[in-house]
JSON list of C-alpha atoms in Angstrom, two decimals:
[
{"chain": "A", "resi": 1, "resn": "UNK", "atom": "CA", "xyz": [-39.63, 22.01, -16.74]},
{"chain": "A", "resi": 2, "resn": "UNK", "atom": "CA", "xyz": [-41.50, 24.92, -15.49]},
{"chain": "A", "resi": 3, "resn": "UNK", "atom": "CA", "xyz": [-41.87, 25.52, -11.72]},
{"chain": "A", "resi": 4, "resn": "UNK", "atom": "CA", "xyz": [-45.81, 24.91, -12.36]},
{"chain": "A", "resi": 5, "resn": "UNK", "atom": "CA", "xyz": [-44.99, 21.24, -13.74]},
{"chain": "A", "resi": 6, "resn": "UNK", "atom": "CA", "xyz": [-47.05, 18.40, -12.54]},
{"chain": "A", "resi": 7, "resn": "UNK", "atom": "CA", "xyz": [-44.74, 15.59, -11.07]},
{"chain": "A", "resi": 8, "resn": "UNK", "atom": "CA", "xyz": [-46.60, 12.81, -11.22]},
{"chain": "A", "resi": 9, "resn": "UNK", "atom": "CA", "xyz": [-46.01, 9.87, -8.64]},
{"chain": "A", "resi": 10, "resn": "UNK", "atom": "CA", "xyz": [-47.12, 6.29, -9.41]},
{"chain": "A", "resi": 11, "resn": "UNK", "atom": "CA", "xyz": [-48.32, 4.36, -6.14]},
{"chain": "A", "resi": 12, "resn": "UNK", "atom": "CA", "xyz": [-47.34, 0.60, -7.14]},
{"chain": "A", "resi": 13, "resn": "UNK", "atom": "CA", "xyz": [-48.08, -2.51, -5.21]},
{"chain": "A", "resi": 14, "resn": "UNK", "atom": "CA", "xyz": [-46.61, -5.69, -5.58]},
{"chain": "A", "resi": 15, "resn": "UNK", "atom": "CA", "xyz": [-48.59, -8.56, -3.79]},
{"chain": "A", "resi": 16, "resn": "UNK", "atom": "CA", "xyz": [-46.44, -11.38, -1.94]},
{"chain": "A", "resi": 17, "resn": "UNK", "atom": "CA", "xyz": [-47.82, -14.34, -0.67]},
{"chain": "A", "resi": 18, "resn": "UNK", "atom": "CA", "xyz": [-45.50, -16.90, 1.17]},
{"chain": "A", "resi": 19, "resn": "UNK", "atom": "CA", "xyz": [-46.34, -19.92, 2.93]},
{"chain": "A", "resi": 20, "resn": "UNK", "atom": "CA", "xyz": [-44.70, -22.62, 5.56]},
{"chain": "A", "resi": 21, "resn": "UNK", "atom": "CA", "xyz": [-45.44, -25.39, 7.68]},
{"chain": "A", "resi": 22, "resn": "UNK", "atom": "CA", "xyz": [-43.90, -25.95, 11.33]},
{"chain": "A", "resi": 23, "resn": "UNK", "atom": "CA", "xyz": [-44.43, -29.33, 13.33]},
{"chain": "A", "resi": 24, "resn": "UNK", "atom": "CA", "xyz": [-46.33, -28.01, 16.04]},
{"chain": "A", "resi": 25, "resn": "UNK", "atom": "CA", "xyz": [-49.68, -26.86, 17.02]},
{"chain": "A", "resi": 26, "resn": "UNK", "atom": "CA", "xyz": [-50.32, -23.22, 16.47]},
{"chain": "A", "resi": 27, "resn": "UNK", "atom": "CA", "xyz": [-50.01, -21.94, 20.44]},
{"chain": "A", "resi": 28, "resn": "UNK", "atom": "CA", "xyz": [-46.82, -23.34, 20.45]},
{"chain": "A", "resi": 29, "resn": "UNK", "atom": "CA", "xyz": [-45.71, -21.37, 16.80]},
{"chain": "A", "resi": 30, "resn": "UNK", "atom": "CA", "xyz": [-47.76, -18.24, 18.05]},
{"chain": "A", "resi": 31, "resn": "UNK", "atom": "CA", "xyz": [-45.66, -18.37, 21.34]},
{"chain": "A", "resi": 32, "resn": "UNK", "atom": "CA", "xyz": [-42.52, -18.41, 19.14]},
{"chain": "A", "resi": 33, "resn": "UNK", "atom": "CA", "xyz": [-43.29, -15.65, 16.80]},
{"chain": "A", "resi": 34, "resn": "UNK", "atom": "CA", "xyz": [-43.73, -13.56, 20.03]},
{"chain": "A", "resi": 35, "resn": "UNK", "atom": "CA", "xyz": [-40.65, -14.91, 22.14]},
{"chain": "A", "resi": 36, "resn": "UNK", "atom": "CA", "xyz": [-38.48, -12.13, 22.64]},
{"chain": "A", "resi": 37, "resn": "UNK", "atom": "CA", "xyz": [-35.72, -14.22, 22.63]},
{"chain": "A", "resi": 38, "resn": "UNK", "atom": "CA", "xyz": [-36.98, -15.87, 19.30]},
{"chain": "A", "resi": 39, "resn": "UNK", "atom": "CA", "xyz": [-37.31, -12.01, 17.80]},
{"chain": "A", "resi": 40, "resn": "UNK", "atom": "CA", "xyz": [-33.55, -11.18, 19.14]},
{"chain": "A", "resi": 41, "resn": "UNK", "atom": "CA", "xyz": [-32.66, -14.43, 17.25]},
{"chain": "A", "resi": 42, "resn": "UNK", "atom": "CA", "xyz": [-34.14, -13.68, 13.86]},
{"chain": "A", "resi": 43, "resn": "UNK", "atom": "CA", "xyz": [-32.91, -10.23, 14.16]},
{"chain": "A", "resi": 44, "resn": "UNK", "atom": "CA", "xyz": [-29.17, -11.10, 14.50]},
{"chain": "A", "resi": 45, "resn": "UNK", "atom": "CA", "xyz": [-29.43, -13.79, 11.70]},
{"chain": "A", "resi": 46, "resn": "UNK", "atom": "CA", "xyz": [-30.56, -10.99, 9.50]},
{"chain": "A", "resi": 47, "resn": "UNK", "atom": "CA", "xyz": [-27.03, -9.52, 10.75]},
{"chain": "A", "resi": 48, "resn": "UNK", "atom": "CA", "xyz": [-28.81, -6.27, 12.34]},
{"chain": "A", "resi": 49, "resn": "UNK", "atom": "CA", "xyz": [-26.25, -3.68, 12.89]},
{"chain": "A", "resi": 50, "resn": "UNK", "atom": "CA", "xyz": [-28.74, -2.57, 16.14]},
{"chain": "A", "resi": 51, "resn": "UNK", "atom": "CA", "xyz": [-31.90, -3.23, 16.79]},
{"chain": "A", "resi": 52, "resn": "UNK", "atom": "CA", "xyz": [-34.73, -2.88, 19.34]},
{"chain": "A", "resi": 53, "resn": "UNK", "atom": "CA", "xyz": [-37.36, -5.37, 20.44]},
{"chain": "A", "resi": 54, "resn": "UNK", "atom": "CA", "xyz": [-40.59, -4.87, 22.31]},
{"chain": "A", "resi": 55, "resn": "UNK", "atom": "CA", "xyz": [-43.38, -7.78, 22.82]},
{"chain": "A", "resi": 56, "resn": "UNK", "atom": "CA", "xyz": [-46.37, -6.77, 25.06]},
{"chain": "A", "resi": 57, "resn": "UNK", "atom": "CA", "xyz": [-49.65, -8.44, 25.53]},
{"chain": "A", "resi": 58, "resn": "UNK", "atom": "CA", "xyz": [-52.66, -7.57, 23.71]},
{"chain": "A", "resi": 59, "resn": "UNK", "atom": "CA", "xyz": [-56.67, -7.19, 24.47]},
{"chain": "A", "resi": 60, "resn": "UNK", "atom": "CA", "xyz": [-58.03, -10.71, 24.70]},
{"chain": "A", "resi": 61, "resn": "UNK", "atom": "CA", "xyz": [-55.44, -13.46, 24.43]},
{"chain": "A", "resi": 62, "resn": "UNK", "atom": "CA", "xyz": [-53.44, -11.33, 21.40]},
{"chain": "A", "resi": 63, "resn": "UNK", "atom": "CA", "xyz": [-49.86, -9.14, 21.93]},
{"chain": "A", "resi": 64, "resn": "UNK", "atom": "CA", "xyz": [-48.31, -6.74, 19.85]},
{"chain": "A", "resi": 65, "resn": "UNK", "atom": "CA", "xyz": [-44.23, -7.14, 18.74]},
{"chain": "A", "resi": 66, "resn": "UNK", "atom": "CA", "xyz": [-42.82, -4.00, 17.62]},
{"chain": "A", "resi": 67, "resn": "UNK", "atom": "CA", "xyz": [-38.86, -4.29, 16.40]},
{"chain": "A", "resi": 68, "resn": "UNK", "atom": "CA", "xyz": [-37.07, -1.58, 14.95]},
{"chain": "A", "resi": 69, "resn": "UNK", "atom": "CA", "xyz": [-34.04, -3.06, 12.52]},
{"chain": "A", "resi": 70, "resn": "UNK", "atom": "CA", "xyz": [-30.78, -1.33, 11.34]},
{"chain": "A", "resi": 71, "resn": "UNK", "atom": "CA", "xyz": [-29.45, -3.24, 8.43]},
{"chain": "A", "resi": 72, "resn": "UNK", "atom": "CA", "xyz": [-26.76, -2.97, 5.81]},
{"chain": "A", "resi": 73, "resn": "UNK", "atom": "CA", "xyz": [-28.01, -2.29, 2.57]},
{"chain": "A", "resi": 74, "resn": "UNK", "atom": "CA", "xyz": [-27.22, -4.61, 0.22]},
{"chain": "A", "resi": 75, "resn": "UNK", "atom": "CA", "xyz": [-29.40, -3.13, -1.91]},
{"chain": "A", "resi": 76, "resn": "UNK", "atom": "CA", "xyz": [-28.99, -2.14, -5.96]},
{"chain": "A", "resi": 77, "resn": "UNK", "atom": "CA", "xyz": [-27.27, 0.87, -6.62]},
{"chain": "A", "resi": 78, "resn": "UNK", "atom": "CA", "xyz": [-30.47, 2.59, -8.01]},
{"chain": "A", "resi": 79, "resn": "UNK", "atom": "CA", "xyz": [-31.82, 1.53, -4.62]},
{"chain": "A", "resi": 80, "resn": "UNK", "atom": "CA", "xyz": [-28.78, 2.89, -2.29]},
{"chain": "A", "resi": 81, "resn": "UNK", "atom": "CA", "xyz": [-29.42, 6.27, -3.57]},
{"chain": "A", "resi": 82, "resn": "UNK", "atom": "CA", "xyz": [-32.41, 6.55, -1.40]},
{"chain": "A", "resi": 83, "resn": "UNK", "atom": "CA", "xyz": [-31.42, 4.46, 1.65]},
{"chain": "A", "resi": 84, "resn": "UNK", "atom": "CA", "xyz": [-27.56, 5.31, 1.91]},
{"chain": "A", "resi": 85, "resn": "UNK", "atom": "CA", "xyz": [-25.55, 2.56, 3.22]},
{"chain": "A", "resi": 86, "resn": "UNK", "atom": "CA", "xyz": [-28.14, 1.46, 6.44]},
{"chain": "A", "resi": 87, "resn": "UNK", "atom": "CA", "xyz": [-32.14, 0.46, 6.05]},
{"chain": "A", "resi": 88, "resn": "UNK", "atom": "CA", "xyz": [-33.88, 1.56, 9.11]},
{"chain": "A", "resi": 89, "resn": "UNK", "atom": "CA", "xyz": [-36.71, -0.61, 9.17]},
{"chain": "A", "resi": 90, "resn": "UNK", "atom": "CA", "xyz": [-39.81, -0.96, 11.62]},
{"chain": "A", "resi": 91, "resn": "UNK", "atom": "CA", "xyz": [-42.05, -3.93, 11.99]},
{"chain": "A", "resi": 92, "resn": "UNK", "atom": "CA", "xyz": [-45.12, -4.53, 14.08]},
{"chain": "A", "resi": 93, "resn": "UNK", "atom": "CA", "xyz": [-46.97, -8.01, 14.29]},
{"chain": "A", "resi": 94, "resn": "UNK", "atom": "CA", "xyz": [-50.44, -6.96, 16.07]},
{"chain": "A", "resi": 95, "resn": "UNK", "atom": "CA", "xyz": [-51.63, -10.65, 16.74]},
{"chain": "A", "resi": 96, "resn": "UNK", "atom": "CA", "xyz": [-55.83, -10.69, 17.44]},
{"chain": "A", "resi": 97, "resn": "UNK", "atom": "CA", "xyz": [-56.69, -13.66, 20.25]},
{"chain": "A", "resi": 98, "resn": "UNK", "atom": "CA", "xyz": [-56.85, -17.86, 19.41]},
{"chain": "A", "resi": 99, "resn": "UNK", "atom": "CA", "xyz": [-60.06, -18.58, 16.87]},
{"chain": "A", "resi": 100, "resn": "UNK", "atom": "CA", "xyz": [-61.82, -21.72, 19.00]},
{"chain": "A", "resi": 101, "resn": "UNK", "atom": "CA", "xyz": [-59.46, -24.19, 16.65]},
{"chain": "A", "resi": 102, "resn": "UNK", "atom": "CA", "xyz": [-56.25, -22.10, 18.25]},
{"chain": "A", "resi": 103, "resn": "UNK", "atom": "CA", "xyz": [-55.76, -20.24, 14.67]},
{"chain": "A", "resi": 104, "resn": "UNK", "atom": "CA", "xyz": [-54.39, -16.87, 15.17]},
{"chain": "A", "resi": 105, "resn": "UNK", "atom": "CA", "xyz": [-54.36, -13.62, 12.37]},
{"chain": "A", "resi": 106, "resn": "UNK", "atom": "CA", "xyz": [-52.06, -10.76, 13.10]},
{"chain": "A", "resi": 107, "resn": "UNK", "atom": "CA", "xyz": [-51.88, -7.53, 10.95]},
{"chain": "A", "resi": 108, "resn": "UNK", "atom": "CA", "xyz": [-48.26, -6.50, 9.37]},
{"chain": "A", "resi": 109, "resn": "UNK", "atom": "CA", "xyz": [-46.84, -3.59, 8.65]},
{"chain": "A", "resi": 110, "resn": "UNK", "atom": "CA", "xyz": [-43.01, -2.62, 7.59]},
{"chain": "A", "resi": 111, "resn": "UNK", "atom": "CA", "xyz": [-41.87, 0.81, 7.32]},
{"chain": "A", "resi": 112, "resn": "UNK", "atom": "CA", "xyz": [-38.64, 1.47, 5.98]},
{"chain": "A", "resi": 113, "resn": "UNK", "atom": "CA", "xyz": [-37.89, 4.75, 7.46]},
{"chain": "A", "resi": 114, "resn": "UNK", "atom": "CA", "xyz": [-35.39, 5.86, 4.88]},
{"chain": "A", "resi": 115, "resn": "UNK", "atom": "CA", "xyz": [-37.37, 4.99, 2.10]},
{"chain": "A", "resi": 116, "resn": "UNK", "atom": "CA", "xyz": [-40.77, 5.56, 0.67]},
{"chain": "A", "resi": 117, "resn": "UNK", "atom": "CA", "xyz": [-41.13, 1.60, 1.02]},
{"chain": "A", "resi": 118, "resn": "UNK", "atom": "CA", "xyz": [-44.26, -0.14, 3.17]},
{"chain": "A", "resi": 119, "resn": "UNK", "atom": "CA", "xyz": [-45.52, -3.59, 3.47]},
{"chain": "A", "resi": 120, "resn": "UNK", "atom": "CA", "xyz": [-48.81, -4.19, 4.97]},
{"chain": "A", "resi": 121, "resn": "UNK", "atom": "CA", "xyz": [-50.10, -7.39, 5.04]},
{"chain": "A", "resi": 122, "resn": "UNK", "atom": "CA", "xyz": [-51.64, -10.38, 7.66]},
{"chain": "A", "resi": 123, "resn": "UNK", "atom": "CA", "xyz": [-50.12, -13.53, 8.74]},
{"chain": "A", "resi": 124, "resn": "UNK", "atom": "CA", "xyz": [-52.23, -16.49, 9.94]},
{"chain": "A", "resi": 125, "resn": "UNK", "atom": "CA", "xyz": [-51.30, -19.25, 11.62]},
{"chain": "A", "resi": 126, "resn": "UNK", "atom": "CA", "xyz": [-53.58, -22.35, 10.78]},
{"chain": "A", "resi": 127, "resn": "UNK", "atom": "CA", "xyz": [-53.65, -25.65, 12.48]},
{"chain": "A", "resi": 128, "resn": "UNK", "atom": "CA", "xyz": [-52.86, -28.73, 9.83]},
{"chain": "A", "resi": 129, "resn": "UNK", "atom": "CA", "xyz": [-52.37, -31.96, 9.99]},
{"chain": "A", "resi": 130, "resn": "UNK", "atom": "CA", "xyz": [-55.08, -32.93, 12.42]},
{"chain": "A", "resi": 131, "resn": "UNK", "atom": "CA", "xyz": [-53.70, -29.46, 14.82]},
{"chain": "A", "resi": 132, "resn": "UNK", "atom": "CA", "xyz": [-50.63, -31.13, 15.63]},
{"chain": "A", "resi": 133, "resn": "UNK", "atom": "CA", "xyz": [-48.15, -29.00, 13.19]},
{"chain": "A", "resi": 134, "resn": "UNK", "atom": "CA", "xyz": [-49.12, -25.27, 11.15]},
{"chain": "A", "resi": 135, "resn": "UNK", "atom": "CA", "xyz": [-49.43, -23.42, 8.25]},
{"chain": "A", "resi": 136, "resn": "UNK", "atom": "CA", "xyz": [-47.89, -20.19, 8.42]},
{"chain": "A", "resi": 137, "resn": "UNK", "atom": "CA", "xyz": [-49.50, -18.02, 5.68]},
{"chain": "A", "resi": 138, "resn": "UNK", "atom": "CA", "xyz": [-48.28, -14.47, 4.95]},
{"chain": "A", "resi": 139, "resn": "UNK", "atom": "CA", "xyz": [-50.13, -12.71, 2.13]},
{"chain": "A", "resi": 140, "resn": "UNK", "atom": "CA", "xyz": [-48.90, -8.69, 1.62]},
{"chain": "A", "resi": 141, "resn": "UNK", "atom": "CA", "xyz": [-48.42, -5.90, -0.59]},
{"chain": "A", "resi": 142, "resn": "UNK", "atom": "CA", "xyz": [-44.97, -4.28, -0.83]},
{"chain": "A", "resi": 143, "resn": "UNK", "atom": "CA", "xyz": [-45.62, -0.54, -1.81]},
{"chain": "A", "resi": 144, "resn": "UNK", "atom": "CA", "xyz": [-42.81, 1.77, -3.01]},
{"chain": "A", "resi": 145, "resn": "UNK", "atom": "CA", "xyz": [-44.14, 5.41, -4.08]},
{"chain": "A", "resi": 146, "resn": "UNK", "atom": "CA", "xyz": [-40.98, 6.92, -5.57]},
{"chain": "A", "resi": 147, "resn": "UNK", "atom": "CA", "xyz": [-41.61, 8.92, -8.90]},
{"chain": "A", "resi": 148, "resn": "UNK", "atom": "CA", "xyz": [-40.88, 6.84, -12.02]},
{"chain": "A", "resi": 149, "resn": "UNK", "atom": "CA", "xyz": [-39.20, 4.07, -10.84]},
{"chain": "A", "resi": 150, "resn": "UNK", "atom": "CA", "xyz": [-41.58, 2.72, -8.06]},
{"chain": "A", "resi": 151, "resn": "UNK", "atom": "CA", "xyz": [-41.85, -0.53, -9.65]},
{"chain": "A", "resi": 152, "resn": "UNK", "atom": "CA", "xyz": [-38.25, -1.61, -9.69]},
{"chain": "A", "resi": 153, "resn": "UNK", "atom": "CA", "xyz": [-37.71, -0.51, -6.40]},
{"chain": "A", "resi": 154, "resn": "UNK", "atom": "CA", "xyz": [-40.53, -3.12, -5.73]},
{"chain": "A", "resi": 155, "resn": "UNK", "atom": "CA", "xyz": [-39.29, -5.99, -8.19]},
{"chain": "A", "resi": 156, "resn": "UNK", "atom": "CA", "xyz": [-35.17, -5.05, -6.44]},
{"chain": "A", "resi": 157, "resn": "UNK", "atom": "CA", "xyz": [-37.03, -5.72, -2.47]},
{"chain": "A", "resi": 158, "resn": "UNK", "atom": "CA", "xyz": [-39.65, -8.51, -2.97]},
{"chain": "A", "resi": 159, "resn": "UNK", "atom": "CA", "xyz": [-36.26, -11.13, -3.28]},
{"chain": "A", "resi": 160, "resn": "UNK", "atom": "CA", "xyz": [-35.21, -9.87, -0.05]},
{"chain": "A", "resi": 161, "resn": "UNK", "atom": "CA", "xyz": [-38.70, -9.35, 1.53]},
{"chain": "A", "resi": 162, "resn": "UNK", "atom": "CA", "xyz": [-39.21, -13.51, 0.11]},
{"chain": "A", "resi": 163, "resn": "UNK", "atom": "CA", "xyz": [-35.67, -14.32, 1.46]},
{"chain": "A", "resi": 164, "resn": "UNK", "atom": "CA", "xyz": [-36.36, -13.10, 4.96]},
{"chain": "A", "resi": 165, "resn": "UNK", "atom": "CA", "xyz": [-39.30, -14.91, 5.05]},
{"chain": "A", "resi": 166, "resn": "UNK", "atom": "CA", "xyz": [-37.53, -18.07, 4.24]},
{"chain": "A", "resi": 167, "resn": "UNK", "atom": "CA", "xyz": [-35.25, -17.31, 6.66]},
{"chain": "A", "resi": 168, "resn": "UNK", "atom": "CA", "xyz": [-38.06, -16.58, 9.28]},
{"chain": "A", "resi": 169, "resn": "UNK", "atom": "CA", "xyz": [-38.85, -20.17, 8.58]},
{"chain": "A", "resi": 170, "resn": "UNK", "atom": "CA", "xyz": [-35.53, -22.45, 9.09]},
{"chain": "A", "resi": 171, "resn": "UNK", "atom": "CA", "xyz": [-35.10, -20.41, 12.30]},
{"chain": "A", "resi": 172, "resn": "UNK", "atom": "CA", "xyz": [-38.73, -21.31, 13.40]},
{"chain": "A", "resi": 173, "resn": "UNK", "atom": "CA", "xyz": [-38.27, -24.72, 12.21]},
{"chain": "A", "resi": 174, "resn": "UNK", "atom": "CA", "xyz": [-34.65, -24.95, 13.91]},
{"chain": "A", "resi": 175, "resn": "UNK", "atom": "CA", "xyz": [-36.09, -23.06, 17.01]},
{"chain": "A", "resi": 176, "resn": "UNK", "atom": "CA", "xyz": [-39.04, -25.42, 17.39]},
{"chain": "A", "resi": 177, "resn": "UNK", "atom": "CA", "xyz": [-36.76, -28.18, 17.10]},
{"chain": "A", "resi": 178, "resn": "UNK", "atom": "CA", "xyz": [-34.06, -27.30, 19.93]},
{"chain": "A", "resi": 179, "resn": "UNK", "atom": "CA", "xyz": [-37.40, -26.83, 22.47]},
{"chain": "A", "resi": 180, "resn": "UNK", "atom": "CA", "xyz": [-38.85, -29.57, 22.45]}
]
């Protein structure tokens, strides 16, 4: 290959949608998903190596959570070659104020520092069932720009990306249930 070569880098997206129901009203799921303690909680299940946590209100009625994650990659191979043997990762939930039916939309993003991987994304919380329980719906698009083999780095994280969203949800659902 001559030094004038072209490399050429392919900019894939993989879309992930993911949605979950908790028995309570939306203020009371939004005031979870912005609990410290709740965040601390969901980062240690994830078995975090370290981790920092920051919550801080927002303009009008919304807040902004902001945790940085160091993980253990359990990760392909293919994958580890570009991570090593930790995934930093960085993930900010800027939640907007209550919509007059106490919905909420907040804008996602995860970084993973080590990695040419993003997620971007919202996450709404919608009152169901009459407002007395909601719908948690996270629609996103994982992004991996690595030359050539973009793609499977996307197909190898969207199982994990799904999993911790699962996850997200038996805590909540566990969570909601111990504070009532």
């Amino acid at each position: 290959m001559s030094a004038n070569a072209a490399i050429f880098v392919l900019d894939l997206t993989m879309d992930l949608h993911r949605e979950c129901s908790y028995a309570a009203p939306p203020d009371t799921v939004y005031a979870m998903l912005t609990n410290e303690s709740f965040i601390r909680h969901r980062v240690e299940k994830a078995h975090a190596l370290s981790y920092d946590i920051d919550v801080r209100d927002g303009d009008g009625g919304g807040a902004r959570s902001t945790t940085h994650q160091s993980l253990p990659a359990k990760v392909p191979d293919f994958v580890r070659k570009f991570v090593g043997e930790r995934i930093e990762l960085d993930e900010v939930i800027d939640w907007g104020p209550p919509g007059p039916d106490g919905s909420r939309t907040g804008d996602l993003k995860v970084d993973i520092a080590n990695a040419p991987v993003t997620m971007r994304g919202k996450i709404r919380l919608v009152p169901d069932a009459g407002g007395s329980s909601t719908k948690q719906i996270v629609d996103a698009d994982l992004k991996a720009s690595v030359p050539i083999i973009g793609k499977k780095i996307e197909q190898a994280a969207a199982p994990a990306v799904m999993a911790g969203l699962d996850g997200m949800e038996d805590l909540g659902r566990d969570w909601l249930a111990a504070k009532r």
